[in-house]
Short mmCIF file of C-alpha atoms (C1' of nucleotides) in Angstrom, two decimals:
data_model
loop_
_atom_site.label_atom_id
_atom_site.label_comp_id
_atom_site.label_asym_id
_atom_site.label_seq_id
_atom_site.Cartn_x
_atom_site.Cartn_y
_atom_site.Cartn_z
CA UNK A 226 0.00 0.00 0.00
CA UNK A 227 1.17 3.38 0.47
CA UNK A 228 2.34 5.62 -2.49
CA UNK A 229 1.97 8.53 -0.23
CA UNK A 230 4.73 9.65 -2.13
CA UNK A 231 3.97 12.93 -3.36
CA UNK A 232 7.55 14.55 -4.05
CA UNK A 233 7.23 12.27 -7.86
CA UNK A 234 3.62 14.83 -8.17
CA UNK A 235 5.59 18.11 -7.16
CA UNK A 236 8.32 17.10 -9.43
CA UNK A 237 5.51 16.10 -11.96
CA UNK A 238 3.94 19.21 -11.13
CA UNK A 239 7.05 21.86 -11.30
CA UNK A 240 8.69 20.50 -14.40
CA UNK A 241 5.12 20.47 -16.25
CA UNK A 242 5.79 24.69 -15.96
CA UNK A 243 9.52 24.23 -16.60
CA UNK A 244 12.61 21.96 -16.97
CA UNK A 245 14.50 22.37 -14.25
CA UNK A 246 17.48 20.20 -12.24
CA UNK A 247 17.33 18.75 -8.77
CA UNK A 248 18.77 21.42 -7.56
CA UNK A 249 16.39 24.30 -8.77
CA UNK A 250 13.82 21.96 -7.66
CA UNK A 251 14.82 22.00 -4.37
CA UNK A 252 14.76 26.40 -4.76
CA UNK A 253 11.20 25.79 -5.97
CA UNK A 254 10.35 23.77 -2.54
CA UNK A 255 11.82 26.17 -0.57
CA UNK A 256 10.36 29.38 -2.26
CA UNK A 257 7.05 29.28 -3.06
CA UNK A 258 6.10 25.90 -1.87
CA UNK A 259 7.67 26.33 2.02
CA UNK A 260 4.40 27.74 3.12
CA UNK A 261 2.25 24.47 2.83
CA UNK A 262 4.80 22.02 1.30
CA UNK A 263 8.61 20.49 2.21
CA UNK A 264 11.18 18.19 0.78
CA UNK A 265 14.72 17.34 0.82
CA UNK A 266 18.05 16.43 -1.30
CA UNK A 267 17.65 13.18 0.11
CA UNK A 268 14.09 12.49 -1.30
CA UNK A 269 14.37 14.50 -4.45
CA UNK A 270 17.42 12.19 -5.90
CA UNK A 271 15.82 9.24 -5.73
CA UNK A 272 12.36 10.40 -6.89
CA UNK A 273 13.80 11.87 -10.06
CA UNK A 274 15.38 8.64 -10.67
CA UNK A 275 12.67 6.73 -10.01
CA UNK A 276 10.89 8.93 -12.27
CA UNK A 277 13.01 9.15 -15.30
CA UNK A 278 13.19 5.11 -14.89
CA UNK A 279 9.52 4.82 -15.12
CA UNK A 280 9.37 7.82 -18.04
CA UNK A 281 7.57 9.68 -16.61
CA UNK A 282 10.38 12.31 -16.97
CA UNK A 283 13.10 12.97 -18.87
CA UNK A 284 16.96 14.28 -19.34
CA UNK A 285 16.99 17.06 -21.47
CA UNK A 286 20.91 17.86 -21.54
CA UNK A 287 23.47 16.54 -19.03
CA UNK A 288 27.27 18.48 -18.12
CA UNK A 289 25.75 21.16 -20.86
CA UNK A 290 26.89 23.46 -18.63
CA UNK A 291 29.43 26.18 -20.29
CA UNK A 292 31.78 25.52 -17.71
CA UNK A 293 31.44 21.56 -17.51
CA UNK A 294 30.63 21.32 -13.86
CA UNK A 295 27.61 18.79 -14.16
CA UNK A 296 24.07 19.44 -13.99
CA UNK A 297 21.07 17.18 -15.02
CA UNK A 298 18.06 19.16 -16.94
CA UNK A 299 14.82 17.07 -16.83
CA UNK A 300 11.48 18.06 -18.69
CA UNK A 301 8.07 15.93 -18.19
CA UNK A 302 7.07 13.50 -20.68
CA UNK A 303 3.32 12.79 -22.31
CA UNK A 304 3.54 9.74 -19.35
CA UNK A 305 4.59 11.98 -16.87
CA UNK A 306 2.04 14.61 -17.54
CA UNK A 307 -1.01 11.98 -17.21
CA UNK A 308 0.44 11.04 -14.36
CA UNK A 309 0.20 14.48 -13.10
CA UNK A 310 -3.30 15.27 -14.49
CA UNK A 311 -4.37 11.81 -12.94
CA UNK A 312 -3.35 13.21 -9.51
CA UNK A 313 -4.77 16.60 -10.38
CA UNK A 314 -7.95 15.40 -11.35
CA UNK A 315 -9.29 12.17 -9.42
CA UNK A 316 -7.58 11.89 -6.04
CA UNK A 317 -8.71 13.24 -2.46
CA UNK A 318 -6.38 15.31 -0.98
CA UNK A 319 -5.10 14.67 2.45
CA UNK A 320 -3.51 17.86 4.55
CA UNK A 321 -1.83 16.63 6.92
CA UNK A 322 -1.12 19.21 10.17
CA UNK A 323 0.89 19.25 13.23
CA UNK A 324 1.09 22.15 15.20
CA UNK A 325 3.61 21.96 18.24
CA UNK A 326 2.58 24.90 19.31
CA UNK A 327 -1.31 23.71 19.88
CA UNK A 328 -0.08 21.20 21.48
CA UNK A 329 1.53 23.06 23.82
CA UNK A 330 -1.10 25.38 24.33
CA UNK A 331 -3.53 22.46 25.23
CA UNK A 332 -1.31 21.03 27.87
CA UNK A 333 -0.36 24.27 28.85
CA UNK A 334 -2.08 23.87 32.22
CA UNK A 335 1.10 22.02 33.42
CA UNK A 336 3.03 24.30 33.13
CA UNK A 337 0.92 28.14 33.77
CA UNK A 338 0.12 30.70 31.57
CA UNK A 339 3.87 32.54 31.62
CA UNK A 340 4.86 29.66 29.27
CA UNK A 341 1.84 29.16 27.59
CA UNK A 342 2.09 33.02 26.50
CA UNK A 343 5.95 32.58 25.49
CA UNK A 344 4.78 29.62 23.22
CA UNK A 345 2.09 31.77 21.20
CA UNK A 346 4.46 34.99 21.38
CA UNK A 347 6.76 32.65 19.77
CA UNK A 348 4.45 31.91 17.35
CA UNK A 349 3.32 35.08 16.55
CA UNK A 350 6.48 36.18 15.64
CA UNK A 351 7.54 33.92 12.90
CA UNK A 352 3.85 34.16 11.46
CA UNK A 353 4.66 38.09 11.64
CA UNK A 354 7.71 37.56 9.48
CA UNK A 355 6.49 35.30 7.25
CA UNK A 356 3.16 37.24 6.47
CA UNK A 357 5.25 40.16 5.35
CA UNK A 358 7.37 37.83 2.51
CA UNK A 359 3.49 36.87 1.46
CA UNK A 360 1.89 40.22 0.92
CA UNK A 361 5.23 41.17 -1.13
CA UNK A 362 4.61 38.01 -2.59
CA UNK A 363 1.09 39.37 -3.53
CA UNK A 364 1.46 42.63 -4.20
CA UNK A 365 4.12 41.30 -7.16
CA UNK A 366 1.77 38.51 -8.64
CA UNK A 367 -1.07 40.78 -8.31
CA UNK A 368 0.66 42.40 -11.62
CA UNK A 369 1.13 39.41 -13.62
CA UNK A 370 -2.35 37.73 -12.83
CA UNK A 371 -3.21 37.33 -16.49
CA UNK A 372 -0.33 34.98 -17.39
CA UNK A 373 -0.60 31.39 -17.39
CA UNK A 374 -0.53 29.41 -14.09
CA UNK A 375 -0.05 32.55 -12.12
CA UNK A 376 -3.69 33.05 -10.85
CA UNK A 377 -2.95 29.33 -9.24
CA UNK A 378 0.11 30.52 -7.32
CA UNK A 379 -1.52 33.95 -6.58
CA UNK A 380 -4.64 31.46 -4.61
CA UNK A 381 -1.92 30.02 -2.79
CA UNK A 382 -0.39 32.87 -1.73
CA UNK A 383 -3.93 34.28 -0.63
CA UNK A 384 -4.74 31.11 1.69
CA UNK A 385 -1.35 32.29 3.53
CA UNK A 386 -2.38 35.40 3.79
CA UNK A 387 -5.99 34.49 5.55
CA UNK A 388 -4.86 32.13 7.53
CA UNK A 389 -2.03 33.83 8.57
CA UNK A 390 -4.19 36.34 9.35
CA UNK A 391 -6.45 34.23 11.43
CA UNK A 392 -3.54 33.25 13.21
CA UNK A 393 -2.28 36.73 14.50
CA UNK A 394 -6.13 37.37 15.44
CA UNK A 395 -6.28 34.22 17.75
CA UNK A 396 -3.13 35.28 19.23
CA UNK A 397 -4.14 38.88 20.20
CA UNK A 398 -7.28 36.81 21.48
CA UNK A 399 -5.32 34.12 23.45
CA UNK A 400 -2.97 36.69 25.08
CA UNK A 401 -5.82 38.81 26.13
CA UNK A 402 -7.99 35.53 27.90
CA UNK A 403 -4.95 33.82 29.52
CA UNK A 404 -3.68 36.42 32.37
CA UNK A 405 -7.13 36.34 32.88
CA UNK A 406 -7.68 33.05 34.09
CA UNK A 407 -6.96 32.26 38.07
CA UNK A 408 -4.32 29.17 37.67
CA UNK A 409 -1.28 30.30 36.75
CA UNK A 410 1.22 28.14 38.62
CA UNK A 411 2.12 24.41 37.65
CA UNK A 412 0.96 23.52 41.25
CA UNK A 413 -1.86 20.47 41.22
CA UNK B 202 19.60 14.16 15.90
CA UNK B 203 16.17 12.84 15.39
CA UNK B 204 14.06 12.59 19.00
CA UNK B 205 11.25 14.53 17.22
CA UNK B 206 9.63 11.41 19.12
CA UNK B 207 6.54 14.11 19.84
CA UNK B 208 4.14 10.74 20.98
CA UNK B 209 6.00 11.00 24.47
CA UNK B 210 5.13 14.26 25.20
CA UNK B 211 1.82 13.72 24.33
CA UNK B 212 1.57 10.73 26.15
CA UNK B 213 2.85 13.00 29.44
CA UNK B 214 0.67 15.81 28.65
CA UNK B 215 -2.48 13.45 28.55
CA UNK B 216 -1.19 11.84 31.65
CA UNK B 217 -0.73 14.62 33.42
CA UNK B 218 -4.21 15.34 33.50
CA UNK B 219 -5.58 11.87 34.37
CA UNK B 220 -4.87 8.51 34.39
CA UNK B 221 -5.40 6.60 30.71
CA UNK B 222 -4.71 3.19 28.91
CA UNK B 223 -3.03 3.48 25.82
CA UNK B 224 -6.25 2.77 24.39
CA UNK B 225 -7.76 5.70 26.28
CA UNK B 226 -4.89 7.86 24.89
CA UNK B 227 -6.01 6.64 21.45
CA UNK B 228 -9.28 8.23 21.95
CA UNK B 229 -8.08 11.56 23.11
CA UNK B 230 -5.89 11.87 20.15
CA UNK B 231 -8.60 11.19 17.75
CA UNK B 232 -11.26 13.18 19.50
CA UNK B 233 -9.58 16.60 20.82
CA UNK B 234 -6.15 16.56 19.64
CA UNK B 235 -7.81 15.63 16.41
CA UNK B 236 -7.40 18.94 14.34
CA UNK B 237 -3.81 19.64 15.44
CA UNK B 238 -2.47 16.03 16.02
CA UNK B 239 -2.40 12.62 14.92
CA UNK B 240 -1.12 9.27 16.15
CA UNK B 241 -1.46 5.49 15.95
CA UNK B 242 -1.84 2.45 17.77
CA UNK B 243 1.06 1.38 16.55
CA UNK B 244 3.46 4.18 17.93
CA UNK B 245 1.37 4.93 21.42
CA UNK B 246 1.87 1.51 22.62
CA UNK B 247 5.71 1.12 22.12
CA UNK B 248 6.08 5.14 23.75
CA UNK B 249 4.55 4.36 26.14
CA UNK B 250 7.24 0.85 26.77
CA UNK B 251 9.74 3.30 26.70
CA UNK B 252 8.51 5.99 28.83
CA UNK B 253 7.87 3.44 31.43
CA UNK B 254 11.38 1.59 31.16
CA UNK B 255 12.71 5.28 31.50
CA UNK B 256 10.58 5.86 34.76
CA UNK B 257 8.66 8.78 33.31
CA UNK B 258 5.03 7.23 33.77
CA UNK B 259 4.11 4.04 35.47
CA UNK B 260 1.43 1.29 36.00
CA UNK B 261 -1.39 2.10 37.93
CA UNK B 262 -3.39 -1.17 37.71
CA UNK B 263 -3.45 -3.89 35.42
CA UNK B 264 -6.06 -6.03 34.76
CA UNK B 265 -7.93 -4.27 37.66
CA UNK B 266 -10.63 -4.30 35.32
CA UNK B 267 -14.37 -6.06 37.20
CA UNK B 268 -14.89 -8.45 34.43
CA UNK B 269 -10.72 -9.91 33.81
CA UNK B 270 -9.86 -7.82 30.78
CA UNK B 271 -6.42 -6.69 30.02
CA UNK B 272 -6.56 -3.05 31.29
CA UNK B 273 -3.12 -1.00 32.10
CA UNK B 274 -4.15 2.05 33.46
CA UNK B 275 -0.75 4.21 33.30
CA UNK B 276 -0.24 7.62 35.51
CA UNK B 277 2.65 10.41 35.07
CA UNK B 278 5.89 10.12 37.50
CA UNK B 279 7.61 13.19 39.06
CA UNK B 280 10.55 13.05 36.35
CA UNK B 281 7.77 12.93 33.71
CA UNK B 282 6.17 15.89 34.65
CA UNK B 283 9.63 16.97 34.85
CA UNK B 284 10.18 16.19 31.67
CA UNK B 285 7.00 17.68 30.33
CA UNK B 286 7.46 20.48 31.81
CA UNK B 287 11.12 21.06 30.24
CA UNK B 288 9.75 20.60 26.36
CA UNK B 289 6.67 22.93 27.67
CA UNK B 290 9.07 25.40 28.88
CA UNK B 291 12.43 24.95 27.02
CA UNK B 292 11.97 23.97 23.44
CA UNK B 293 11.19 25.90 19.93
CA UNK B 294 8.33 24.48 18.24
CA UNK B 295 7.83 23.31 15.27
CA UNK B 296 4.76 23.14 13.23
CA UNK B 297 4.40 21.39 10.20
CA UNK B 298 1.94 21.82 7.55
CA UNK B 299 1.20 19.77 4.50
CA UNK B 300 -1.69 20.91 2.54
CA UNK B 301 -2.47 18.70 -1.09
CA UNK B 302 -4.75 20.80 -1.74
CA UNK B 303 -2.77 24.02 -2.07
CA UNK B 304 -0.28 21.65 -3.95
CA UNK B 305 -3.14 20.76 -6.08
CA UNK B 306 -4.44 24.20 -6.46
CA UNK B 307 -0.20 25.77 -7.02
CA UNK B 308 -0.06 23.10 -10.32
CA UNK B 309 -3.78 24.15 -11.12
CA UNK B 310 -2.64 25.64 -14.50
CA UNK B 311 -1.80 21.67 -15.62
CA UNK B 312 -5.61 20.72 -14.94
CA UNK B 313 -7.89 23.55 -15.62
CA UNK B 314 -10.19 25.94 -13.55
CA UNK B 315 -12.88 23.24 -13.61
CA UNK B 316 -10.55 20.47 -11.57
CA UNK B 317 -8.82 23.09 -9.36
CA UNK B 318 -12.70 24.15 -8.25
CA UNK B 319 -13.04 20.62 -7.38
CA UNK B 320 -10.08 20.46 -5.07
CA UNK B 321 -11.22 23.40 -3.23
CA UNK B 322 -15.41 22.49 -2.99
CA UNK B 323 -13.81 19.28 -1.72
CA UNK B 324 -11.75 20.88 0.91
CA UNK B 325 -14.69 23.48 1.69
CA UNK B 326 -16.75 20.47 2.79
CA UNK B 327 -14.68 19.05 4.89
CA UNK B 328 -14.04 22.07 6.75
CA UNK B 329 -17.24 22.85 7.29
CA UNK B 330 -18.26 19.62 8.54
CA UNK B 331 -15.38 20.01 11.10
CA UNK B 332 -16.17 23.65 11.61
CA UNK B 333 -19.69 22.65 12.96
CA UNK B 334 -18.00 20.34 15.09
CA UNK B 335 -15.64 22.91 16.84
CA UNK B 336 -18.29 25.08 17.16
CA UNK B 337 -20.56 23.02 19.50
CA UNK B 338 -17.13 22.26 21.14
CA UNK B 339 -16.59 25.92 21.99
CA UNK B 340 -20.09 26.91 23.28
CA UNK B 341 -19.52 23.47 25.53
CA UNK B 342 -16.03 24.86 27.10
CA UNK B 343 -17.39 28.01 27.46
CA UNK B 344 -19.51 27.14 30.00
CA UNK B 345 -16.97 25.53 32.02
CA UNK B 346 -14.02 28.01 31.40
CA UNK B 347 -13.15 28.75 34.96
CA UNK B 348 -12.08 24.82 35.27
CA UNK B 349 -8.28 23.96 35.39
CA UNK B 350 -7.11 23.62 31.83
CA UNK B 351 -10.42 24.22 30.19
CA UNK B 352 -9.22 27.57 29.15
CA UNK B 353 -6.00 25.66 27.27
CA UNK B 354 -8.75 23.64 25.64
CA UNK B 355 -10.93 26.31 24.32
CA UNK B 356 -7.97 28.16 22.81
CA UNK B 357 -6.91 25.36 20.67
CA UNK B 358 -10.65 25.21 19.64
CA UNK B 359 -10.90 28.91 19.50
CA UNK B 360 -7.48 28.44 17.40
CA UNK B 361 -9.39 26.10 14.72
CA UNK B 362 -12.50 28.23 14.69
CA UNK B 363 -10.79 31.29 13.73
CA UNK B 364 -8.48 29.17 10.53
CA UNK B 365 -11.31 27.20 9.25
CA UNK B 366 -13.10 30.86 9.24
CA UNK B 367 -10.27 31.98 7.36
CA UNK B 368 -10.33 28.98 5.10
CA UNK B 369 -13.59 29.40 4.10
CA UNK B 370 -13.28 32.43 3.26
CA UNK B 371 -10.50 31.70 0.90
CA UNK B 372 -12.75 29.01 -0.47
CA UNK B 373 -15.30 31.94 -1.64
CA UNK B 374 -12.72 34.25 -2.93
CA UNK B 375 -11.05 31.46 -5.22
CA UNK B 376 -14.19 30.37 -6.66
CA UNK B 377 -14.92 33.68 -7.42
CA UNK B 378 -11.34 34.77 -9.28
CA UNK B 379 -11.13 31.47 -10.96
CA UNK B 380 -13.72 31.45 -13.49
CA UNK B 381 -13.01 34.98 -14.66
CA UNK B 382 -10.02 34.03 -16.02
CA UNK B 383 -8.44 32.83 -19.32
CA UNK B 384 -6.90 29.51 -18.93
CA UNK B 385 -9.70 27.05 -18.84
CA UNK B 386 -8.20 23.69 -20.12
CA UNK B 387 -5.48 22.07 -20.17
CA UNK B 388 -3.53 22.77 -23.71
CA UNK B 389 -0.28 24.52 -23.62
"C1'" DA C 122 -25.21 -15.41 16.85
"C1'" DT C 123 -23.01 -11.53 15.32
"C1'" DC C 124 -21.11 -7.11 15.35
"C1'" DA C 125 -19.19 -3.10 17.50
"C1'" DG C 126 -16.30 -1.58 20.86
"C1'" DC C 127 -12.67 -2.50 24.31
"C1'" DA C 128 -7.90 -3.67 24.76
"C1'" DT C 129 -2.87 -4.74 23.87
"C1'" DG C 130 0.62 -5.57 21.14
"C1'" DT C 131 3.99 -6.82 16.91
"C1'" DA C 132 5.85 -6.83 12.07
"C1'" DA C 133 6.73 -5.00 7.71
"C1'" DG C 134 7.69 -1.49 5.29
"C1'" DG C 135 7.09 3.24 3.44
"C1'" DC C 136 8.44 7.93 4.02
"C1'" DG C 137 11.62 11.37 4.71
"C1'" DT C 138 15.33 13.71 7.19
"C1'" DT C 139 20.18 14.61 8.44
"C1'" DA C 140 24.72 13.93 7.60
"C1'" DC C 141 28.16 12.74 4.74
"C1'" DA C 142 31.00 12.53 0.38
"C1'" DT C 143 32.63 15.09 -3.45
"C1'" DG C 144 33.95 18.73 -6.22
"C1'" DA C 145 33.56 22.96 -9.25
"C1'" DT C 146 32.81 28.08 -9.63
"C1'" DT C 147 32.32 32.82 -8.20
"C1'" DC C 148 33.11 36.65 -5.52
"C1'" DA C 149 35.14 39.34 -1.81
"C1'" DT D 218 42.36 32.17 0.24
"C1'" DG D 219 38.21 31.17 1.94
"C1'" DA D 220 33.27 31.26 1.93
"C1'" DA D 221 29.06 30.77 -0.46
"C1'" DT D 222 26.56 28.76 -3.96
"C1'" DC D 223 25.98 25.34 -7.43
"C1'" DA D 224 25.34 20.45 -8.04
"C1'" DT D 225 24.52 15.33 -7.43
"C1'" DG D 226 24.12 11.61 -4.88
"C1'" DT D 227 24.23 7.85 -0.86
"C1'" DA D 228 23.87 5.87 3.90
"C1'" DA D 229 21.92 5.51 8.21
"C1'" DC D 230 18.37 5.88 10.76
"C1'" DG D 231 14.17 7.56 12.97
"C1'" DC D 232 9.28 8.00 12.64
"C1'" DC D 233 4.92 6.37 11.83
"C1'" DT D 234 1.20 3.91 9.54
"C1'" DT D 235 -1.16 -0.27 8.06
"C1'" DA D 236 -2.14 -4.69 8.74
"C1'" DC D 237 -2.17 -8.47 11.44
"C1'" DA D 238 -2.85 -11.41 15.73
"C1'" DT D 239 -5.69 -12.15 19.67
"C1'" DG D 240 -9.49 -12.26 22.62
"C1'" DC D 241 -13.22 -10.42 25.81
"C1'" DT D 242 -17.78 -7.92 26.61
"C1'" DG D 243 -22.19 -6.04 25.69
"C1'" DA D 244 -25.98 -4.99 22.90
"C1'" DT D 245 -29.26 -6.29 19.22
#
DNA sequence: ATCAGCATGTAAGGCGTTACATGATTCA
DNA sequence: TGAATCATGTAACGCCTTACATGCTGAT
């Protein structure tokens, strides 16, 4: 069972746009992908070589590099792209989250609402910083939304935004109910 | 590296609260923990081996059970709360987030408007079937908020009320900008 | 009688990360 | 000269899920 293995669909998915080695690949994943998607070297190797074996892609030029240093181009095949429009087209998707930081907050009790508060300040911060890179992100596809594909990473960059959004708003809201509350001490 | 083991601490932030079986535990993590968290049989009952050999929980009773049933009824030890209470306290979280269907939605241009609208009605159902759920959740908690830990509780439902929100607002919004535009099928 | 739920556990194997190995080029 | 970036790949290992094995209880 399995094939869980969705790094052979970004691949599929990425190189359907543009040809592009395992190392720009790995650029792509941690650009515009890092907000809702990650991968590694160490599983994008094998799944372009699992790929290419199964045709799905292909090499397009190998050590074509001006200066010889070498560097593998692949570009989708007709196989690949059904592959990727099978995907696209007839399979639930499964989003799968884990949030330390909820899980602190719900066994927070243990250890009082001083740490509790550090955890979602914490929090708040790196959503802070990484809402900023997204409305840049915006503002700059908002320009180009009538070329191809870019409407589909513009959506992407709007569910960011929102629920970015949504997060700073809970943590205003969490901050302002916690020194509320009367147990603030770890003590049973 | 590795000891992202996150089961333990779960297992010792449950415990901490009450006494459980491992199947008990089981139940917590797919009824509240649900929406942030997710974990198997198959990795609660070896943590929570370990935890014991390491003397951070113990047996309360086994097979205490009225009717002869296999029953181990674990509780937290002083170095687990100890222990609990250093990742609570001591350690940079880390939250990650795998969404298909923003994956889906980023390679949208490969598929066409009309399967990228799928993806996201099929994703707007589910979250409003789970919305609905966290919201009878919420007005529940609220009624017992000045309980130990009940406020921890309500923020992470308060914390899904306010994304799914946001998510569902992003829902709209795409289905509104997608049909305006150009690119409807699939052909390069 | 049968099925759902209670209850514990193991085995196989997929998934995916980190670290390592290697080496060239570019720029300060 | 040394650091950063480009570039490909492997090895070890940890994490976690699915499926299996087992058997009792309670309700219909």
């Amino acid at each position: 069972m399995a094939n869980d293995n969705k790094m052979n669909l970004v691949i599929l998915g990425l190189l359907d746009h543009e040809n592009l080695t395992g190392y720009d690949i790995k650029k792509r994943i941690d650009g515009s992908l890092r907000y809702f998607w990650k991968g590694s070297f160490g599983s994008i190797y094998p799944a372009l070589s699992s790929l290419e074996e199964n045709g799905l892609i292909k090499r397009v030029k190998s050590k074509s590099n001006a200066s010889g240093r070498e560097r593998i181009v692949y570009s989708i095949t007709s196989e690949g792209r059904e592959s990727l429009l099978g995907w696209l087209t007839e399979s639930k998707s499964s989003n799968s989250l884990k949030y330390e930081t909820l899980l602190k907050v719900y066994f927070g009790g243990a250890a009082g609402n001083v740490a509790a508060i550090a955890t979602i300040n914490e929090f708040e911060k790196e959503v802070e910083a990484d809402l900023a890179v997204l409305r840049t992100y915006k503002d700059n596809l908002s320009k180009v939304l009538n070329e191809r594909d870019h409407v589909f990473y513009y959506l992407t960059v709007t569910f960011g935004i929102e629920t970015y959004e949504a997060y700073l708003r809970w943590c205003s809201e969490a901050k302002r109910i916690l020194p509320d509350k009367k147990y603030m001490g770890n003590k049973r």
